[in-house]
Short mmCIF file of C-alpha atoms in Angstrom, two decimals:
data_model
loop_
_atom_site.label_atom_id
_atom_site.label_comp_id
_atom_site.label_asym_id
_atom_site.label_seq_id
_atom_site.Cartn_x
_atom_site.Cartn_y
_atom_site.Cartn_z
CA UNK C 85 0.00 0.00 0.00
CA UNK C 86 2.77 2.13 0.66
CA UNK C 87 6.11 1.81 -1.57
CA UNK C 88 8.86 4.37 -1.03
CA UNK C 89 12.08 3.86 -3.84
CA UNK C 90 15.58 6.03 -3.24
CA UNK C 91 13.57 8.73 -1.81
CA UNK C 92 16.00 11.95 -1.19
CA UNK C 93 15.28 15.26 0.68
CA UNK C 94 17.69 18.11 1.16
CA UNK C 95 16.93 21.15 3.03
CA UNK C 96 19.32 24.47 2.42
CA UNK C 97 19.68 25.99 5.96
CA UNK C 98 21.58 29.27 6.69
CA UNK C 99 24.64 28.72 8.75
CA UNK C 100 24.29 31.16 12.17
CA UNK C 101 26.77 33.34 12.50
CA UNK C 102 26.67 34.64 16.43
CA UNK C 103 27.67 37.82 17.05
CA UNK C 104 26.48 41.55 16.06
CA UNK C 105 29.03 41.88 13.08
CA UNK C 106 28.69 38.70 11.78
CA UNK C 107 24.80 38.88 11.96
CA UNK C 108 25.79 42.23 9.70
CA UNK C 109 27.82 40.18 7.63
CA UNK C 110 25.14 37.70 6.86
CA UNK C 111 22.95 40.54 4.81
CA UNK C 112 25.11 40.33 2.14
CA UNK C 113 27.25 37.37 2.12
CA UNK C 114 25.11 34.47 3.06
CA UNK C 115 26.96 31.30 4.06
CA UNK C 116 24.18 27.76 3.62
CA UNK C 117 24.63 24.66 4.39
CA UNK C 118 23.10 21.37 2.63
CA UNK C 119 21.29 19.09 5.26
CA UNK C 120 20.27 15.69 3.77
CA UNK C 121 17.24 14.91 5.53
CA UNK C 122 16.09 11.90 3.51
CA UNK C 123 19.02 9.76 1.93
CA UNK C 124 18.06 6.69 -0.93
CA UNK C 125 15.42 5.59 1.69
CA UNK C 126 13.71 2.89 0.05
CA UNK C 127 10.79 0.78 2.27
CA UNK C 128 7.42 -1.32 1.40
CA UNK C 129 4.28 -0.74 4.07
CA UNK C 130 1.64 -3.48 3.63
CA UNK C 131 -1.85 -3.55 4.82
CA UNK C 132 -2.42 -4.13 8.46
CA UNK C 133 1.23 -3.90 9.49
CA UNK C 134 2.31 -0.68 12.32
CA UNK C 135 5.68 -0.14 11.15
CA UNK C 136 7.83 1.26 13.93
CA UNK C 137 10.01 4.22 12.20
CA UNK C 138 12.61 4.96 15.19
CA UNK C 139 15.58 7.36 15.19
CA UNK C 140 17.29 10.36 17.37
CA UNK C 141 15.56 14.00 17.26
CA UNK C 142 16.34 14.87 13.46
CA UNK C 143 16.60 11.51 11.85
CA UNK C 144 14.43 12.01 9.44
CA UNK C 145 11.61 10.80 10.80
CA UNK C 146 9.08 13.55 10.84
CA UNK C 147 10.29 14.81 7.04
CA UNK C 148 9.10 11.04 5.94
CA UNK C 149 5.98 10.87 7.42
CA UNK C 150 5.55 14.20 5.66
CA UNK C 151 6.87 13.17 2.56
CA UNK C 152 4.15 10.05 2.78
CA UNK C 153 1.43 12.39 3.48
CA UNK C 154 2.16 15.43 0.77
CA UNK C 155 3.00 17.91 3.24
CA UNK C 156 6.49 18.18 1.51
CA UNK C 157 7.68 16.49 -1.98
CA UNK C 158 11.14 14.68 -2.85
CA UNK C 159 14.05 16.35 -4.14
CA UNK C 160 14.21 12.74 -6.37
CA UNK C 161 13.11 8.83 -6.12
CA UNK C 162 9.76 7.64 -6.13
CA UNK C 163 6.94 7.69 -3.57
CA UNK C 164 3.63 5.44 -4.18
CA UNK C 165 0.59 5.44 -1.44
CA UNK C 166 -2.51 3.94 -2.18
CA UNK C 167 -1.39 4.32 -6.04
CA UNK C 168 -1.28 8.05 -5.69
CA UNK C 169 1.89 10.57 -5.85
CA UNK C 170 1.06 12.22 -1.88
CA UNK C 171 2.41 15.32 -3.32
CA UNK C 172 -0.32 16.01 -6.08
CA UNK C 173 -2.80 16.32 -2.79
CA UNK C 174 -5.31 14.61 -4.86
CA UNK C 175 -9.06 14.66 -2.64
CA UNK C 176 -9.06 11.21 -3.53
CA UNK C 177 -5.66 10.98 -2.00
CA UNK C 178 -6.14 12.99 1.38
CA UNK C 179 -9.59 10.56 2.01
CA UNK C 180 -7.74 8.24 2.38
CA UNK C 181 -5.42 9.21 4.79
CA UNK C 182 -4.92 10.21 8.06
CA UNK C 183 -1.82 12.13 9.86
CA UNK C 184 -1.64 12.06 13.98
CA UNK C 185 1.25 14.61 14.85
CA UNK C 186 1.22 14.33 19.13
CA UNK C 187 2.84 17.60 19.29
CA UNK C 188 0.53 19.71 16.49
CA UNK C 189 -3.16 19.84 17.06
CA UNK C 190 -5.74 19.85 14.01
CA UNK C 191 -8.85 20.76 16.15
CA UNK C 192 -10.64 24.13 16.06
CA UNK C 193 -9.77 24.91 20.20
CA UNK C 194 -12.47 27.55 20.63
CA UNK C 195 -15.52 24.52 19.52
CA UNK C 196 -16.52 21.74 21.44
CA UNK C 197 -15.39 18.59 20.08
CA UNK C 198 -18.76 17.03 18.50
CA UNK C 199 -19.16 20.49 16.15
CA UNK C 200 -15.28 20.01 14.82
CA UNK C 201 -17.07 15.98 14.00
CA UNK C 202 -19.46 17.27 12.20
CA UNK C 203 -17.48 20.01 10.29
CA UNK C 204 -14.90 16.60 9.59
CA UNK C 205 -18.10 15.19 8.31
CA UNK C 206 -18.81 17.89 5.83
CA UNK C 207 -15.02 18.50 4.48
CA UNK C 208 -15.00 14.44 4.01
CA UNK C 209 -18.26 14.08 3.07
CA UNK C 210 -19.15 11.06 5.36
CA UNK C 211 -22.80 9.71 4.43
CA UNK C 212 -24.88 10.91 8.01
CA UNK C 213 -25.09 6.90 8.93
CA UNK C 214 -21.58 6.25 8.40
CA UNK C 215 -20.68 8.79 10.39
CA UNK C 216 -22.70 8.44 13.25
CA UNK C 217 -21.57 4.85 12.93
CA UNK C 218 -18.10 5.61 13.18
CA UNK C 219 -18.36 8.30 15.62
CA UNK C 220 -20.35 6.01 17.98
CA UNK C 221 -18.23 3.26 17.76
CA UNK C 222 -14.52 5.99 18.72
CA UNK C 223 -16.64 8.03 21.60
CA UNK C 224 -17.35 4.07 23.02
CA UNK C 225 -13.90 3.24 22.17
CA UNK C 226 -11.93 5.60 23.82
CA UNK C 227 -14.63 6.64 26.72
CA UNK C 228 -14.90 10.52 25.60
CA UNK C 229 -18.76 10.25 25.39
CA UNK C 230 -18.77 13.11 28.87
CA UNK C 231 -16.72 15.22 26.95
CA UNK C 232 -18.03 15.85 23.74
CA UNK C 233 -19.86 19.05 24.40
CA UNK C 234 -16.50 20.66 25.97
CA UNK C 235 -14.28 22.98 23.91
CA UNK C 236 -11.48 21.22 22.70
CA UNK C 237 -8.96 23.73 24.60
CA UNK C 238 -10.60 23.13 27.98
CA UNK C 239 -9.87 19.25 27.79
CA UNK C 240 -6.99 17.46 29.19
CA UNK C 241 -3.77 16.32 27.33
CA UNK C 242 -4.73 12.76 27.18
CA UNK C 243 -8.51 13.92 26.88
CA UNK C 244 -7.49 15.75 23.47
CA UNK C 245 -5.01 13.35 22.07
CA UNK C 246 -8.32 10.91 22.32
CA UNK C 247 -10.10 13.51 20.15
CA UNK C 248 -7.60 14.38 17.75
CA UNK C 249 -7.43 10.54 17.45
CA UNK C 250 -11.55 10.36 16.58
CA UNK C 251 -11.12 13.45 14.03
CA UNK C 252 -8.38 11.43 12.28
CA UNK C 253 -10.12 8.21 12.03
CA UNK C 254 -13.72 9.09 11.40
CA UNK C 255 -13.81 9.03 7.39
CA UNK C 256 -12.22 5.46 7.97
CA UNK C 257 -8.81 5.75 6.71
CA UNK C 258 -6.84 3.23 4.57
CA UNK C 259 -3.39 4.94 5.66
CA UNK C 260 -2.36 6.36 9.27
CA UNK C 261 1.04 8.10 9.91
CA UNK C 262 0.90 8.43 13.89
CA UNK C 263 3.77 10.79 14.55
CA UNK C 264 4.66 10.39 18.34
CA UNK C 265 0.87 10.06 19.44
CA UNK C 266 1.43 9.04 23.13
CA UNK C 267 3.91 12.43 23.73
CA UNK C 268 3.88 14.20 26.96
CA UNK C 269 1.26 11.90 28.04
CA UNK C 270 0.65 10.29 31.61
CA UNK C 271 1.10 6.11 31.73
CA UNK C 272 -2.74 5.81 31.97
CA UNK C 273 -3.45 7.66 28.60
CA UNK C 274 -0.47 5.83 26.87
CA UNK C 275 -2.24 2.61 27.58
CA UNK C 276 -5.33 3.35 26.26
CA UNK C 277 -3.80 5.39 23.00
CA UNK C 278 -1.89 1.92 22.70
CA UNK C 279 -4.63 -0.79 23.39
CA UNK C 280 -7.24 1.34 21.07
CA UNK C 281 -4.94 1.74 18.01
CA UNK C 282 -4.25 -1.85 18.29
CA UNK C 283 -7.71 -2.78 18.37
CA UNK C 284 -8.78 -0.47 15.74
CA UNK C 285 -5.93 -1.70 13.22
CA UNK C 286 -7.01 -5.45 14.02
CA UNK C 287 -10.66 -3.87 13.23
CA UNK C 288 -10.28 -2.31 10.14
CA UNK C 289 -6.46 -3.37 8.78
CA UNK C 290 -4.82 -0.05 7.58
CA UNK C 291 -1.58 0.60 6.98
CA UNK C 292 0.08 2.48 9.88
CA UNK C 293 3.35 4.25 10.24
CA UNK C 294 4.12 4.80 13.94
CA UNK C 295 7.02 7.27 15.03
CA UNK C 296 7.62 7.75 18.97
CA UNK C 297 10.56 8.12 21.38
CA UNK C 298 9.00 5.46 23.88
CA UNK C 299 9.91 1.90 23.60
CA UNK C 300 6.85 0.66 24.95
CA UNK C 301 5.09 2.31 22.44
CA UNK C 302 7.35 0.40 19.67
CA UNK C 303 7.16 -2.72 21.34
CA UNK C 304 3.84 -3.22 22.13
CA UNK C 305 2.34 -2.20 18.82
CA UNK C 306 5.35 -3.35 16.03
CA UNK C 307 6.74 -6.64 14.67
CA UNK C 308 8.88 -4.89 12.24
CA UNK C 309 10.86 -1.46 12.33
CA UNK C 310 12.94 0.85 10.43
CA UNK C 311 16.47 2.67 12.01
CA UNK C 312 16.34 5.84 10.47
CA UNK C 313 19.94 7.80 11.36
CA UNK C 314 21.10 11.20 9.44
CA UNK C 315 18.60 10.49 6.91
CA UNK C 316 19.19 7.21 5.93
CA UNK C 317 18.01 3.60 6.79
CA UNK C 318 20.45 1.43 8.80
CA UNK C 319 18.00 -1.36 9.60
CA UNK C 320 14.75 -2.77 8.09
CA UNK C 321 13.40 -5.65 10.13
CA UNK C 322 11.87 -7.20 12.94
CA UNK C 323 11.76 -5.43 16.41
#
């Protein structure tokens, strides 16, 4: 379902120069550097596998996931999800996807969660019983029912991830990129972020990409992982 082929990303950054002169300096002669964020990474996703994608802060992690979801093209290689180039941002495309970034919020904070639901419903265009279907069965799921009617930026941190989890996964997606889902939370709320997506991908069988800095997360959810390091991929196989 997902097929990525000597995929390469380089980002020009400007080199700091600290310092009142050199900061001077820098309006006219600009010195860049050439960080490779994505090096001839090549990897196959299959339906109903959670790949683990592990790797130190600036890996390349993030810029994959990205990549995957059309947020940011290849400077060269190949990238197939679902059939689709992500980067043409095709409606067929984004349908079919979903993208869980723990540390970015997708929510409209000033509305209670069931109105940002039913605005989801509209931009997808979820048939009514579908989506009450759907929305039912996450609210059960993940025990948010008490909070529906409570702006999103008056819930909890564990309380929201749940929600931004429900917004993601109510047009029933075929693809989900979970980019550290379980951050910052307390050991309560990573159990239940873990034991629902694990349910829900035994449920339904997309393919899922899951990035996160804690082990248990990894090992509780993957069979098979990927070692990103400076961009590139220094092992492909099982945890």
């Amino acid at each position: 379902m997902i097929s990525v082929k000597n995929v390469n990303k380089i980002f020009k950054v400007h080199k700091k120069e600290p310092g009142l002169r050199n900061s001077i300096k820098s309006l006219f002669i600009r010195k860049w550097i050439k960080n490779h964020a994505l090096s001839d990474v090549t990897l196959n996703v299959e339906k109903g596998e959670i790949l683990g994608l592990l790797g130190a802060n600036g890996a390349g992690k993030t810029t994959l996931v990205k990549v995957l979801s059309g947020i940011i093209h290849p400077d060269s290689g190949t990238v197939r999800v679902l059939g689709y180039n992500p980067w043409d941002r095709k409606y067929e495309f984004r349908r079919q996807i979903a993208l869980i970034m723990g540390q970015k919020a997708q929510l409209w904070w000033d509305l209670p969660a069931g109105d940002c639901f039913l605005l989801l419903k509209e931009i997808y265009q979820i048939p009514i019983r579908q989506f009450n279907e759907n929305l039912e069965f996450l609210i059960e799921t993940l025990e948010v029912k008490k909070q529906m009617e409570i702006q999103i930026r008056r819930l909890s941190l564990g309380e929201r991830m749940k929600m931004e989890l429900i917004a993601a996964l109510i047009h029933n997606p075929k693809i989900v990129y979970l980019d550290e889902p379980t951050i910052g939370l307390d050991i309560t709320a990573q159990r239940a972020i873990r034991n629902f997506i694990l349910n829900y991908r035994q449920m339904h069988t997309p393919a899922m990409i899951l990035t996160s800095h804690y082990m248990e997360d990894i090992e509780q959810m993957c069979k098979r992982i990927v070692i990103l390091r400076k961009g590139r991929i220094v092992y492909d196989g099982l945890l």
